Every structure is written in structure tokens, then in C-alpha cells.
mmCIF file of C-alpha atoms in Angstrom:
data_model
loop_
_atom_site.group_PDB
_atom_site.id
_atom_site.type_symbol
_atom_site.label_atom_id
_atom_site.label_comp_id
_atom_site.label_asym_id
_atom_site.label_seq_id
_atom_site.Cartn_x
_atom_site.Cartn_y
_atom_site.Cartn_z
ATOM 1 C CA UNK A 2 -17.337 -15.691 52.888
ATOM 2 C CA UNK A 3 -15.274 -14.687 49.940
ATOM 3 C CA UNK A 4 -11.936 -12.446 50.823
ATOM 4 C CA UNK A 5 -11.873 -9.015 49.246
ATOM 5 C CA UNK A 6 -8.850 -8.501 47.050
ATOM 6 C CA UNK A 7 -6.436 -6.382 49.177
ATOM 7 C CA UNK A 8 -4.685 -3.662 46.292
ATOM 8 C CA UNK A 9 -1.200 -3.008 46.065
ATOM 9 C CA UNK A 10 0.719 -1.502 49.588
ATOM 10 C CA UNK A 11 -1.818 -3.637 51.585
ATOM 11 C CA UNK A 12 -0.306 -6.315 54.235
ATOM 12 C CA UNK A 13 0.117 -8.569 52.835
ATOM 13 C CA UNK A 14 2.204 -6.772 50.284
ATOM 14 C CA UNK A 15 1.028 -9.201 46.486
ATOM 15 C CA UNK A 16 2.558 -7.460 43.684
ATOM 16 C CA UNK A 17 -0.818 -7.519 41.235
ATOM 17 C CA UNK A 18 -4.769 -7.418 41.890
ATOM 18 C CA UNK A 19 -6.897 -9.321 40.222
ATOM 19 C CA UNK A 20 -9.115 -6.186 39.852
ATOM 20 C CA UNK A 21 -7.002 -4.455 38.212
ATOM 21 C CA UNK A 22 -6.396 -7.062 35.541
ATOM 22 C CA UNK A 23 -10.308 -6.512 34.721
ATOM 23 C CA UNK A 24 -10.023 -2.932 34.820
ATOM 24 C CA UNK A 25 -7.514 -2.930 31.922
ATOM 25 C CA UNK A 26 -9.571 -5.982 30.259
ATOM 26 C CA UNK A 27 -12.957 -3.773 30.296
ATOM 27 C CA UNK A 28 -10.956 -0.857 28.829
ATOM 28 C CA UNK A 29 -9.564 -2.466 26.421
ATOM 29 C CA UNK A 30 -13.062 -4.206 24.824
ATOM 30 C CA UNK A 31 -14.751 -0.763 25.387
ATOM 31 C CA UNK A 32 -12.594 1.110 22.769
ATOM 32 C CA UNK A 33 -15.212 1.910 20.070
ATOM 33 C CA UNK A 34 -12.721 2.685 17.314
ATOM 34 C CA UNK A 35 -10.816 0.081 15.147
ATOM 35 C CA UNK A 36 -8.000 1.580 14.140
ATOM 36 C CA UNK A 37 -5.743 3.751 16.047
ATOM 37 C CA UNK A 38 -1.779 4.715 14.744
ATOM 38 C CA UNK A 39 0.946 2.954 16.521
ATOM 39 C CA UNK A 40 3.990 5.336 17.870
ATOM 40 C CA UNK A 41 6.192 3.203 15.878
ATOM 41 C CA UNK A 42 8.619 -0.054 16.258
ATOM 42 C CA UNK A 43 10.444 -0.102 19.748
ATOM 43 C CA UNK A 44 13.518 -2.294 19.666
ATOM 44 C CA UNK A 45 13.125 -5.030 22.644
ATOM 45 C CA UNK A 46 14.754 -5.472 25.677
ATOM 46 C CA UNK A 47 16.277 -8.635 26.537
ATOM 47 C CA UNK A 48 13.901 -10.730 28.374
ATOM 48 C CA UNK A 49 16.853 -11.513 31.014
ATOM 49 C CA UNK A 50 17.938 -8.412 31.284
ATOM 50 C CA UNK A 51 14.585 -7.298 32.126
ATOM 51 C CA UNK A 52 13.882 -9.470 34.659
ATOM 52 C CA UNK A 53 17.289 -8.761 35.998
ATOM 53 C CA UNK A 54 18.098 -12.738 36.228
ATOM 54 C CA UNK A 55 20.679 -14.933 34.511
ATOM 55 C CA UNK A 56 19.831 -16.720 31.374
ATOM 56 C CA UNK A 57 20.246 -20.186 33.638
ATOM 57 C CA UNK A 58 17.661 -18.835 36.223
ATOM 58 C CA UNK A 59 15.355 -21.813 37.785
ATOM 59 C CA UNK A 60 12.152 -20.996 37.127
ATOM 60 C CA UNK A 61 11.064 -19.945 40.537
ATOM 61 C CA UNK A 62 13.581 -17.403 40.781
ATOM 62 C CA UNK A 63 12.345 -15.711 37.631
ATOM 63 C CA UNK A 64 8.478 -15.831 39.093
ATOM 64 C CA UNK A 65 10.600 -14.127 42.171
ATOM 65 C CA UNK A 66 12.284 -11.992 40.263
ATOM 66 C CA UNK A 67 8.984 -11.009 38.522
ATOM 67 C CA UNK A 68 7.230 -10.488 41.877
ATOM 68 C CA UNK A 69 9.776 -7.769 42.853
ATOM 69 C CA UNK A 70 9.258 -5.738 39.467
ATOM 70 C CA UNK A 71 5.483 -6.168 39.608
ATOM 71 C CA UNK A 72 5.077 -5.123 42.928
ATOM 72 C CA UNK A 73 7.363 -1.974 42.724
ATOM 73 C CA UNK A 74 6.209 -0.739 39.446
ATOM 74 C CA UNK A 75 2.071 -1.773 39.656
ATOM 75 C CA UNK A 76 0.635 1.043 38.205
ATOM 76 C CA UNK A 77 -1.687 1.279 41.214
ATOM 77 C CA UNK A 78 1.333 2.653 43.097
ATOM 78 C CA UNK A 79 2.499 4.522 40.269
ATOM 79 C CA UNK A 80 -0.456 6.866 39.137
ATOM 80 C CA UNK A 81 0.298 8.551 36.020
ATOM 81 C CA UNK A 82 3.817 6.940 36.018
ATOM 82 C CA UNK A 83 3.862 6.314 32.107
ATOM 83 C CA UNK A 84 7.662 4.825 32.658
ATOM 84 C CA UNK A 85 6.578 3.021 35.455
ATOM 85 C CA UNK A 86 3.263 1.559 33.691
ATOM 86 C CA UNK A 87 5.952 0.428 30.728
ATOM 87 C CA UNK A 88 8.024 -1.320 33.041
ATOM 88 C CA UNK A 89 5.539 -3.392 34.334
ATOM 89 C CA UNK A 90 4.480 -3.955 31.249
ATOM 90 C CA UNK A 91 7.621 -5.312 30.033
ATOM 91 C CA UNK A 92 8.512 -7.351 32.985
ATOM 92 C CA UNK A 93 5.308 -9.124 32.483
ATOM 93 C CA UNK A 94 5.800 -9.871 29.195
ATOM 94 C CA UNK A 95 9.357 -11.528 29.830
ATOM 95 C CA UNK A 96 7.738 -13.808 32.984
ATOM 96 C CA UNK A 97 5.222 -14.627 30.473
ATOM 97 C CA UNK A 98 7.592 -16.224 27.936
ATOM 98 C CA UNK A 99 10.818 -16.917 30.377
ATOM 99 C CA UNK A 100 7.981 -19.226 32.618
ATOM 100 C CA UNK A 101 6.338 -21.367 29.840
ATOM 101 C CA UNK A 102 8.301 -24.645 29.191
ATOM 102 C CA UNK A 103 7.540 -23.845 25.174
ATOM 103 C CA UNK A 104 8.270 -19.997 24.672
ATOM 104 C CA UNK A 105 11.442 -19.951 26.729
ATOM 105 C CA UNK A 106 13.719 -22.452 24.595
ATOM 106 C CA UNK A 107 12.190 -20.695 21.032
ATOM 107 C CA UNK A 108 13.721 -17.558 23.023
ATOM 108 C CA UNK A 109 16.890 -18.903 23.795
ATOM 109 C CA UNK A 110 17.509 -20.105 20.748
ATOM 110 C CA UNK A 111 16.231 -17.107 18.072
ATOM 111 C CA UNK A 112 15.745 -14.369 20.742
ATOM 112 C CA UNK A 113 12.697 -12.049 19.606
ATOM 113 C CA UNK A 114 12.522 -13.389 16.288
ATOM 114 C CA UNK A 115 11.882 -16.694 17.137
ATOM 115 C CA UNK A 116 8.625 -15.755 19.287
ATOM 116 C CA UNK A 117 7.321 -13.467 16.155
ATOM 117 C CA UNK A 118 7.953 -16.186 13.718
ATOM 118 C CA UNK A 119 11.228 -15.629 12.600
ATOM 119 C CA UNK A 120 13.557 -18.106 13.651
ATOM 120 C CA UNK A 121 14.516 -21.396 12.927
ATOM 121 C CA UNK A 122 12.404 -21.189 9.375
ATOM 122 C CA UNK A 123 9.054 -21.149 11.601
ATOM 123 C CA UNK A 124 5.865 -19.734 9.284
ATOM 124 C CA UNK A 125 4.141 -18.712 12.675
ATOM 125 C CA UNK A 126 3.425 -14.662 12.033
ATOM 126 C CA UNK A 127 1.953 -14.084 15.708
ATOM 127 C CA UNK A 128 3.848 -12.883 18.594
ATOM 128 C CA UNK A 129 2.470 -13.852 21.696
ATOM 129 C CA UNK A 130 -0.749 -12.101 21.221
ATOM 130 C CA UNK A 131 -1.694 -9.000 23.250
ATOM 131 C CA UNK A 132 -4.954 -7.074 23.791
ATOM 132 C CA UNK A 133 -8.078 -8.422 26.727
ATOM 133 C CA UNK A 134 -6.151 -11.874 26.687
ATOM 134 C CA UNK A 135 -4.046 -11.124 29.900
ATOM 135 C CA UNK A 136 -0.264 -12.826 30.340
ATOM 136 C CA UNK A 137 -0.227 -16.402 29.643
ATOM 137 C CA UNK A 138 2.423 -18.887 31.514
ATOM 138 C CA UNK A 139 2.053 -22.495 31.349
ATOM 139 C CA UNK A 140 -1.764 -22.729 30.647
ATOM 140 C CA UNK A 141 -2.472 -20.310 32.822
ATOM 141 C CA UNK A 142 -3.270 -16.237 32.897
ATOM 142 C CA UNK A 143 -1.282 -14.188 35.733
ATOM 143 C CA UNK A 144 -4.687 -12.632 36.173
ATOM 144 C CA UNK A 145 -5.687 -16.698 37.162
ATOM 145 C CA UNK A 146 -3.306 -16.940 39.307
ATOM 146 C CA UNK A 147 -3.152 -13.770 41.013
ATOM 147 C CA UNK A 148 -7.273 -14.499 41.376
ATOM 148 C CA UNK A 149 -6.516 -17.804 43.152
ATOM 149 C CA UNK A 150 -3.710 -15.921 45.393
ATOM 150 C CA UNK A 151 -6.359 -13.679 46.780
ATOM 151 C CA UNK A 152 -9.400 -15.371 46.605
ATOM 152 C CA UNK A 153 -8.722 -18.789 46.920
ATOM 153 C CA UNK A 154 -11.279 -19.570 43.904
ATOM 154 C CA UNK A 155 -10.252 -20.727 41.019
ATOM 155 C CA UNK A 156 -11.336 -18.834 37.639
ATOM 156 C CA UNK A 157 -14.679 -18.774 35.610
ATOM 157 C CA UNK A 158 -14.593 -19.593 32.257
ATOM 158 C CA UNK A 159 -13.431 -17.107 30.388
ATOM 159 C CA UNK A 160 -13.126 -15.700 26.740
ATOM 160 C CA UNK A 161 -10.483 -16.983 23.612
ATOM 161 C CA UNK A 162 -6.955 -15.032 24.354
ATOM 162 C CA UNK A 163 -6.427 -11.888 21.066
ATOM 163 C CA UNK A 164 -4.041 -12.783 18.701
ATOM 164 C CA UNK A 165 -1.727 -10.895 16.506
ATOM 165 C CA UNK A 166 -1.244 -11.158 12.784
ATOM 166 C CA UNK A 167 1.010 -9.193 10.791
ATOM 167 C CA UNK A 168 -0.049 -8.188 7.455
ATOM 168 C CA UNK A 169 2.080 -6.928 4.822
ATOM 169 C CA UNK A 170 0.230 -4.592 1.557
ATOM 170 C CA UNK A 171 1.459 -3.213 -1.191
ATOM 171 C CA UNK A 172 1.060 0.991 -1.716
ATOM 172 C CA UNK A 173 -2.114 0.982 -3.700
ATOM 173 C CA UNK A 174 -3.907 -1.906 -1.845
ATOM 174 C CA UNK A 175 -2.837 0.289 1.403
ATOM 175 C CA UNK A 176 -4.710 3.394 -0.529
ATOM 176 C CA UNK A 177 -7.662 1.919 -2.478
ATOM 177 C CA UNK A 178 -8.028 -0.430 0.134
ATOM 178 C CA UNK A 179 -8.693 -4.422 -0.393
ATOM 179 C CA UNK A 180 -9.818 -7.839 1.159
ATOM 180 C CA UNK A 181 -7.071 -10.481 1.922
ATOM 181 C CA UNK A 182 -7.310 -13.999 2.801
ATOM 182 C CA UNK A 183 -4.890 -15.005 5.997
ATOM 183 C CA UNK A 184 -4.003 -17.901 6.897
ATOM 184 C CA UNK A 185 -2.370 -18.090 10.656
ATOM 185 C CA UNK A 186 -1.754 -20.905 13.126
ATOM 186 C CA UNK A 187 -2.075 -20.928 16.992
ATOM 187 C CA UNK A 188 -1.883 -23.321 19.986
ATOM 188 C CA UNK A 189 -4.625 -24.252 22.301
ATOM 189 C CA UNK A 190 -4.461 -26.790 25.189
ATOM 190 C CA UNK A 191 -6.434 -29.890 23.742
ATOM 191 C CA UNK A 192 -8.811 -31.560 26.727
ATOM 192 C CA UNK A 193 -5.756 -33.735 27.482
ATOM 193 C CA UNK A 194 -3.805 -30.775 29.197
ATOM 194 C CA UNK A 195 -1.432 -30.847 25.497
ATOM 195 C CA UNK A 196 -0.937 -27.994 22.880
ATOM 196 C CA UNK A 197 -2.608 -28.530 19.860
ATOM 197 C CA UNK A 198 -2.188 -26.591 16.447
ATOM 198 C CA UNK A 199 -5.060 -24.642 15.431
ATOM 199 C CA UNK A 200 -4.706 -23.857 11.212
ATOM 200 C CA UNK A 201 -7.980 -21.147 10.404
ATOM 201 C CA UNK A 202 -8.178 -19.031 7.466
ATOM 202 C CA UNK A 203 -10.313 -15.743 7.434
ATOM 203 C CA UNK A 204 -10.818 -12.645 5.155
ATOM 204 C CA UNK A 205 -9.583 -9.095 6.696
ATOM 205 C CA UNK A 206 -11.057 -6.070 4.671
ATOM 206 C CA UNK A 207 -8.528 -3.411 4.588
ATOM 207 C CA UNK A 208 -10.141 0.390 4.534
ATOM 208 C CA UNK A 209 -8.682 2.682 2.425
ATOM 209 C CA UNK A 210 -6.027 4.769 3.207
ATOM 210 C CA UNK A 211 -4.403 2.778 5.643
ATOM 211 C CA UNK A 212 -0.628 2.673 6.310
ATOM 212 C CA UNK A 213 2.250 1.362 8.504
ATOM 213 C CA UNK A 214 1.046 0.925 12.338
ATOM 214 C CA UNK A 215 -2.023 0.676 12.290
ATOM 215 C CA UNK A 216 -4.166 -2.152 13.306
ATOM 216 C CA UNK A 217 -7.380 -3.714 12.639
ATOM 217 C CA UNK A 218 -9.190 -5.533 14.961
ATOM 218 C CA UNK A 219 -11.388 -8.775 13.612
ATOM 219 C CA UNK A 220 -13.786 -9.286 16.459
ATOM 220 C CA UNK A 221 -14.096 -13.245 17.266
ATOM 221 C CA UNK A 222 -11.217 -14.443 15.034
ATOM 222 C CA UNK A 223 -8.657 -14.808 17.856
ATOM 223 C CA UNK A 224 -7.921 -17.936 19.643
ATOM 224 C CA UNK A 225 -10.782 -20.251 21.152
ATOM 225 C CA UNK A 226 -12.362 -19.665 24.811
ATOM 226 C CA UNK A 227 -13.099 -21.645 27.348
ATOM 227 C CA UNK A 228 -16.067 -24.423 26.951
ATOM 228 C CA UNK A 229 -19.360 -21.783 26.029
ATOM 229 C CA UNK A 230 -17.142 -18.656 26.016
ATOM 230 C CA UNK A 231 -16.622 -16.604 22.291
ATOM 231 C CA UNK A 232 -12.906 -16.687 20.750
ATOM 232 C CA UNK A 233 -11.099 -13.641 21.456
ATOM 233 C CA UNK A 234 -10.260 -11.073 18.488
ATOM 234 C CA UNK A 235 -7.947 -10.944 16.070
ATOM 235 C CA UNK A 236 -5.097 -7.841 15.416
ATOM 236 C CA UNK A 237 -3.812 -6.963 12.168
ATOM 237 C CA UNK A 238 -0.909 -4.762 12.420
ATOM 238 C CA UNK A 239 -0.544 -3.497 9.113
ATOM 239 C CA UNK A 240 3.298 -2.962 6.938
ATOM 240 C CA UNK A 241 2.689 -0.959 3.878
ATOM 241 C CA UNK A 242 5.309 -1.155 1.491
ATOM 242 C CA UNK A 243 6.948 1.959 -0.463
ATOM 243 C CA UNK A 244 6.540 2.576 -3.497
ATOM 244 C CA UNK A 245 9.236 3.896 -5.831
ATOM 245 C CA UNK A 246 6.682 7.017 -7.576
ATOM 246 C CA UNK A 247 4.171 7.963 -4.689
ATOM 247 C CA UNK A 248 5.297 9.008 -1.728
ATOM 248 C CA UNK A 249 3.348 9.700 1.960
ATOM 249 C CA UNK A 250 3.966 12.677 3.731
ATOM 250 C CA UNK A 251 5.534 11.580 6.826
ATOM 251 C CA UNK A 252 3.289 13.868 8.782
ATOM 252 C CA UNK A 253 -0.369 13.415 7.299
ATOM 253 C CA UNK A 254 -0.076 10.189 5.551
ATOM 254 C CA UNK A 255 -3.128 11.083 3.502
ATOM 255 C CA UNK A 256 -0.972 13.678 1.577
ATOM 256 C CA UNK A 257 0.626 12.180 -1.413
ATOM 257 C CA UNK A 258 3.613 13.490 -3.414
ATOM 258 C CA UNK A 259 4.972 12.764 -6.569
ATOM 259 C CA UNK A 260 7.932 14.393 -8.844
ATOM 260 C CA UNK A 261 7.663 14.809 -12.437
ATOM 261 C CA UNK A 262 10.361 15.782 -15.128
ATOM 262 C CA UNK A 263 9.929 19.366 -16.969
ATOM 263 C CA UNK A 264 12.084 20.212 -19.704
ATOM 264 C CA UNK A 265 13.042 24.447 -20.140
ATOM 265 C CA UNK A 266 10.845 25.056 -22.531
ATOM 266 C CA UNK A 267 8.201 23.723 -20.563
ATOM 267 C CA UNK A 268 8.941 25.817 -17.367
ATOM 268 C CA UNK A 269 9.204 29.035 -19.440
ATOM 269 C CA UNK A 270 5.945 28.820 -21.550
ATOM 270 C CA UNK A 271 4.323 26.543 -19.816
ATOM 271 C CA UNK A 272 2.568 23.263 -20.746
ATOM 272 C CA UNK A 273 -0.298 20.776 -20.095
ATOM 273 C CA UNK A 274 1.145 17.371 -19.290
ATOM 274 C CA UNK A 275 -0.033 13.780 -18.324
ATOM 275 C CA UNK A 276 0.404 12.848 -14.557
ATOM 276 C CA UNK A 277 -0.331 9.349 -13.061
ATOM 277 C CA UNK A 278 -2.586 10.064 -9.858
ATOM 278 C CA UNK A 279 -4.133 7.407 -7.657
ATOM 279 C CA UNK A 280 -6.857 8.167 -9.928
ATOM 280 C CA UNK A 281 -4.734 7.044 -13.093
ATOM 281 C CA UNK A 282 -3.807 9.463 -15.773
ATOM 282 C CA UNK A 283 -5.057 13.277 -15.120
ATOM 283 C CA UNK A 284 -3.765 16.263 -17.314
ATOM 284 C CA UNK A 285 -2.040 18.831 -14.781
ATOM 285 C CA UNK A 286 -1.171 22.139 -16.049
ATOM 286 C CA UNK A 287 2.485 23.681 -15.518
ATOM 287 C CA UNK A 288 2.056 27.836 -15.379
ATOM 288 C CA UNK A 289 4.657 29.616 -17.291
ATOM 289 C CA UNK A 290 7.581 30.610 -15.060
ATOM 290 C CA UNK A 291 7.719 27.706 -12.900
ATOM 291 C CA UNK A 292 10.886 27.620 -11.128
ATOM 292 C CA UNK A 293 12.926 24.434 -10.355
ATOM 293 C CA UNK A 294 11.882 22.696 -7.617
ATOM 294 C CA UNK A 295 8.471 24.077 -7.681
ATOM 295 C CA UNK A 296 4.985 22.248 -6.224
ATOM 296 C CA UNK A 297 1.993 22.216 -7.213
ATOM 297 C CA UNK A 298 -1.080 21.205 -5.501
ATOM 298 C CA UNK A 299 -3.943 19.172 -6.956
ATOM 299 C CA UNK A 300 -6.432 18.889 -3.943
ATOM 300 C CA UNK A 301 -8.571 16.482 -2.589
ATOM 301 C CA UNK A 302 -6.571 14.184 -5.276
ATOM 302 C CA UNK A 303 -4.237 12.444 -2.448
ATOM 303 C CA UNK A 304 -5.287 9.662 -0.500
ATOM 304 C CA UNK A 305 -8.695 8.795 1.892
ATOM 305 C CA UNK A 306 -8.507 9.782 5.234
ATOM 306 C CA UNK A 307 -9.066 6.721 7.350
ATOM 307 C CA UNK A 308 -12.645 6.013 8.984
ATOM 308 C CA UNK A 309 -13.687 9.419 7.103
ATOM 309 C CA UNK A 310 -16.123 9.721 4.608
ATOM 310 C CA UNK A 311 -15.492 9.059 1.004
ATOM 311 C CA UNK A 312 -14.819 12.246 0.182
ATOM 312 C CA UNK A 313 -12.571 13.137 2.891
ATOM 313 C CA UNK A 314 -9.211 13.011 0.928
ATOM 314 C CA UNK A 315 -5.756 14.547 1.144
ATOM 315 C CA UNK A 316 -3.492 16.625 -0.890
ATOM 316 C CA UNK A 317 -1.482 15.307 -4.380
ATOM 317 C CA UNK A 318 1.941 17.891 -4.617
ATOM 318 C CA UNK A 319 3.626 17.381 -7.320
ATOM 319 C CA UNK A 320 6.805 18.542 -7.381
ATOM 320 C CA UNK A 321 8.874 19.855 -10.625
ATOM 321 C CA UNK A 322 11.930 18.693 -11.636
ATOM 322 C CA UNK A 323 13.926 21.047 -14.017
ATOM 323 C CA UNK A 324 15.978 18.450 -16.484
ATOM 324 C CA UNK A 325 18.451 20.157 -18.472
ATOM 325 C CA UNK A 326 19.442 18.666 -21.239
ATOM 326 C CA UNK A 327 22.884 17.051 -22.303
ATOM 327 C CA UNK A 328 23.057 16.821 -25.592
ATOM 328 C CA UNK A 329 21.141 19.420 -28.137
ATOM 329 C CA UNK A 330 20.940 19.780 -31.479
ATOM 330 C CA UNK A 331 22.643 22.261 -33.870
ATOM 331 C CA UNK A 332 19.237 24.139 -34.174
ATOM 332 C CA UNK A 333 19.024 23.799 -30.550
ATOM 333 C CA UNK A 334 21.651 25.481 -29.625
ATOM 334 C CA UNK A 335 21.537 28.870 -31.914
ATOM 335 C CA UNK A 336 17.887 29.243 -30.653
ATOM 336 C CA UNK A 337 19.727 28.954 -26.928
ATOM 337 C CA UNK A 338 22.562 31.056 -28.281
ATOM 338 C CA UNK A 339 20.134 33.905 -29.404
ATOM 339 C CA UNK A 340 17.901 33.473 -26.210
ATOM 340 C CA UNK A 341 21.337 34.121 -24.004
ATOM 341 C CA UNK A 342 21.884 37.349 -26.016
ATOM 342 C CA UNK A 343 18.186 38.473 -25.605
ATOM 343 C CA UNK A 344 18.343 37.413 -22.126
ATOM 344 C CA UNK A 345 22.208 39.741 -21.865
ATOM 345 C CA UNK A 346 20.208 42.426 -22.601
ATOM 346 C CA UNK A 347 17.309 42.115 -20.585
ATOM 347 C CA UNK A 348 20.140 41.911 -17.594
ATOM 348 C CA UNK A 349 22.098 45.181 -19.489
ATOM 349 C CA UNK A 350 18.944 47.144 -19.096
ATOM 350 C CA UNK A 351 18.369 45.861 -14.873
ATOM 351 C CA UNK A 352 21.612 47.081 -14.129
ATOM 352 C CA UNK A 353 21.239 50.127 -15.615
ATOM 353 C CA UNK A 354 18.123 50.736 -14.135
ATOM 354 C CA UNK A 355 19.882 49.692 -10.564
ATOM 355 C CA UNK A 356 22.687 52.046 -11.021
ATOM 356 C CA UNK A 357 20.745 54.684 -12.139
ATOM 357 C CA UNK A 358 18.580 54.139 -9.089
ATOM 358 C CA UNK A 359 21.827 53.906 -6.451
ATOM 359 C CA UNK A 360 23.039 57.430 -7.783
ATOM 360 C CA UNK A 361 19.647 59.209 -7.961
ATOM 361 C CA UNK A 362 19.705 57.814 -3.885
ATOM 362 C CA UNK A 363 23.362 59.035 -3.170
ATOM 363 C CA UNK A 364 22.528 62.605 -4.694
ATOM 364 C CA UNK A 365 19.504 63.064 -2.915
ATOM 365 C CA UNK A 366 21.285 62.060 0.615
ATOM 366 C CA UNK A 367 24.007 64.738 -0.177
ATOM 367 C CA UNK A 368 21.289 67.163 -0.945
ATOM 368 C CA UNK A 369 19.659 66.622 2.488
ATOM 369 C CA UNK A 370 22.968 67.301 4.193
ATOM 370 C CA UNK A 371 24.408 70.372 2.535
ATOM 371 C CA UNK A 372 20.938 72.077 3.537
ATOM 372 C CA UNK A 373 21.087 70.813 7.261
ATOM 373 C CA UNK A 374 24.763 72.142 7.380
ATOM 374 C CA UNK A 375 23.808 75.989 5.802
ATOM 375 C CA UNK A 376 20.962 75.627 8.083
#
């Protein structure tokens, strides 16, 4: 009769469950939506350091120095532990790469970069995939091998691992949304036991009003499965590219600003001007009296909210920029000249009208008090 998988603080004292392994699985191919916004980039640990092992570690005493983490910071002994679920997280990912004979020297040799694609010239834009593929280590899943710990059975077939793809768009592509064409490698273990390349090009279609974090998921373009089993899927994280005249409001990223030049003549009487929107040229009227620095608002004109309807858009500000000029002309300058004088006046007349005020005050307040005194 088949064993039943002890848990975590059992016994016999196994630092991971295979159950668990398909709990996290199921939740993760159960999330309806496709897009969600990452918290942002996280600068990586070393793998070593991690792990807690020297960088000349055999390899058995970094699956024993794996062990340790994994069985002190499972997240079934560590409910609602968010720091304790991240450290498992991260020592798995280091045993994944510090126990495979291939990722370990592209580690050693361009750290990080070299696994994302970076080093040594490689044009490999993956990682090492993440997402209802489990850990991978020398052909193998740690959700295999804890599985043939417990159970003494080996695996059933199973589905093609996710894969990661990072995908870099311009502003308006990010906004008005697009298809692209990828092209992305991976490795597979051919029926001889060796890795093969796998080359595959597919077509993403980018919603708009994406931006920086998110991710896309393309069901059934990850890597192959087992004999009969689908591929797994594959994630598009998404780098949107500034652009020098629209800018995202770092808190609703469907909110676009923009800042235009007004001269003074244009601020004091006001004006109808032409303003590039995401919609191209629009005429935007600037009310007399605008101030420097001031916004205006042209709503429902900013960019699509993502997964929302068409019409669900944000804000456009647009934001005034007084320019005063440096050189003026002689005609110029005696209509400034005579506007100064005008405007010497208008300031004559407030003060008087302020220190007319002020003594009308004082006189009244010694008024009060000579008739509480007599009284």
C-alpha cells in the first residue's frame, strides 16, 4: 500500500511535501486574471550566501545545506510567515541553479546576469523560468524528488516547465497597445538524457495601457511536457521605456502628464493652443490668469486602464510652463514699460486701500476701550 506523505514536523523530520508542491501548482494555474503589477525589481542575493555554503561547496553539501533552510523555513511551519515563505523561496532557487552541472558554472562566471542572459554575450532572455513548473536540478523537479522520498514512486508524466521572456516596448506601443513577434530559445532533455536547444517564435498581443511589471501569460507557449502532456506557459514581463514628452503618474499609471510652454501674453489673456495627446493634435484652451506652474485637466484623455473597457481611461494634466522671454523688441518693451506703470498703480491703489483698512481697525479698537474704561 502506498505511504501517506508525512508534512513538515513529522518523524521523520523531510524538509518539503510533495503535497504542498501541488498545492502551490493548483494555485498558481487557477489565477483567472492575466496580468497582475509586479512590486518592483529586488536586487538578488548571492546564491552562496544564501545557502550559507562556500563557493567550492561539493554538491552534496549544498543539497545539505538546502535541506536545513527548507526544513526550517517550509511555509507549512511558518503560517503567514511572509519572510519566512521568501526565504524558502530563495533558498530553493539557489539549490536549483548551485545543483545543475549547467546553471552553476554560467553563475560562477557572470553571477545573475549570466542566468538572465546577460553574460558572456549570451542572446538567451529567460531566467530560469518560474510559475507551475516547480525547481528544476539536473533533469529533475524537487517536487520529483521529494515525491520519490516519500512515496517511493517515481513521477507521472507531467506538464512543459513556464518560461520567462522579457519584453521591452516603447511608450506608445505600451499605451495603444500592439502585437510583437518573439523569438526565445530553451533547453529540453532530448530522449538521449542530453540538452537540446529549442528555437520557437510566437506572437504576444500587448493590451493597451500596459507598463513596467506587469506580465502576460501565453498559455501553452512555455517549454515542452512530458510524452502526451501540453507545454507549459509562457511569461512576458513587460519594460516600457520613457518617453521624453509623456509622462505616467507614478501612482495610477493610466494618468498621463505633459508640460507645455506659455508665453505672458498668453497666461494673461488667455489663448487656444495645439497640444499633442495620445490622441494626436487636440486644441486645449488656456483661461486668462493662469498662473505659472498651473494644470489643467483634460479627462478621460490619458491612457486605458488595463483589462477595462474601452472607455475606461485616465486623466491628461497638462502642466503650464511660464517662459519669459530674453530678448524683446523695442516695441516690446514700451508696451511692458507702460504695463509696469499701469500695473504701479493698480498696487498704489491696494495699499491704500490696506492702510486705510489697518487704521479704520486701530480706531475702532481704541473706541471699544475708552468706553469699557468710563464704564
Amino acid at each position: 500500500a502506498a505511504r501517506t506523505p508525512p508534512r513538515l514536523g513529522a518523524a521523520s523530520g523531510y524538509p518539503l511535501d510533495y503535497a504542498f508542491a501541488r498545492r502551490e501548482r493548483a494555485a498558481d494555474m487557477a489565477q483567472p486574471r492575466r496580468f497582475y503589477r509586479a512590486t518592483g525589481a529586488v536586487r538578488k542575493r548571492d546564491f552562496y550566501e544564501v545557502l550559507g555554503v562556500k563557493r567550492d561547496a561539493s554538491t552534496s553539501e549544498i543539497k545539505k545545506a538546502y535541506f536545513q533552510l527548507a526544513k526550517k523555513y517550509h511555509p507549512d511551519t511558518n503560517q503567514d510567515d511572509e519572510a519566512a515563505k521568501k526565504q524558502f523561496q530563495e533558498a530553493a532557487e539557489a539549490y536549483e541553479v548551485l545543483s545543475d552541472d549547467e546553471k552553476r558554472p554560467l553563475y560562477d562566471n557572470f553571477g545573475h546576469a549570466g542566468l538572465d542572459g546577460g553574460g558572456g554575450g549570451g542572446g538567451n532572455p529567460f531566467g530560469q523560468g518560474f510559475g507551475g513548473g516547480g525547481f528544476h536540478a539536473q533533469g529533475q523537479s524537487m517536487e520529483d524528488i521529494f515525491e520519490q522520498l516519500f512515496t517511493g514512486r517515481a513521477r507521472g508524466p507531467r506538464r512543459g516547465q513556464d518560461l520567462q521572456y522579457r519584453l521591452q516596448l516603447s511608450f506608445l506601443e505600451a499605451v495603444h497597445g500592439c502585437e510583437k513577434k518573439i523569438n526565445f530559445q530553451y533547453q529540453k532533455r532530448g530522449p538521449d538524457g542530453r540538452p537540446e536547444v529549442v528555437s520557437r517564435e510566437t506572437g504576444v498581443d500587448i493590451p493597451a495601457g500596459v507598463d513596467t511589471g506587469m506580465t502576460l501569460q501565453v498559455p501553452g507557449q512555455g517549454a515542452d511536457g512530458d510524452p502526451g502532456m501540453p507545454r507549459g506557459n509562457l511569461m512576458v514581463e513587460l519594460r516600457v521605456a520613457e518617453d521624453k514628452y509623456f509622462k505616467r503618474d507614478p501612482r495610477r499609471s493610466e494618468d498621463i502628464h505633459v508640460e507645455i510652454p506659455v508665453t505672458i501674453s498668453q497666461a494673461v489673456l488667455g489663448a487656444t493652443v495645439d497640444l499633442l495627446s495620445l490622441d494626436g493634435m487636440v486644441e486645449l484652451k488656456i483661461p486668462a490668469g493662469s498662473q505659472p506652474a498651473s494644470r489643467l485637466v483634460m479627462r478621460n484623455k490619458g491612457a486605458q486602464r488595463v483589462n477595462g473597457p474601452a472607455s475606461s481611461r485616465g486623466n491628461l494634466y497638462v502642466h503650464l510652463k511660464l517662459e519669459v522671454p530674453r530678448n524683446i523688441t523695442d516695441r516690446q518693451r514700451e508696451l511692458m514699460e507702460e504695463f509696469a506703470q499701469e500695473e504701479g498703480e493698480t498696487k498704489k491703489t491696494w495699499t491704500q486701500t490696506m492702510v486705510d483698512s489697518l487704521k479704520s481697525f486701530i480706531s475702532t479698537s481704541g473706541d471699544s476701550k475708552k468706553k469699557e474704561a468710563a464704564a
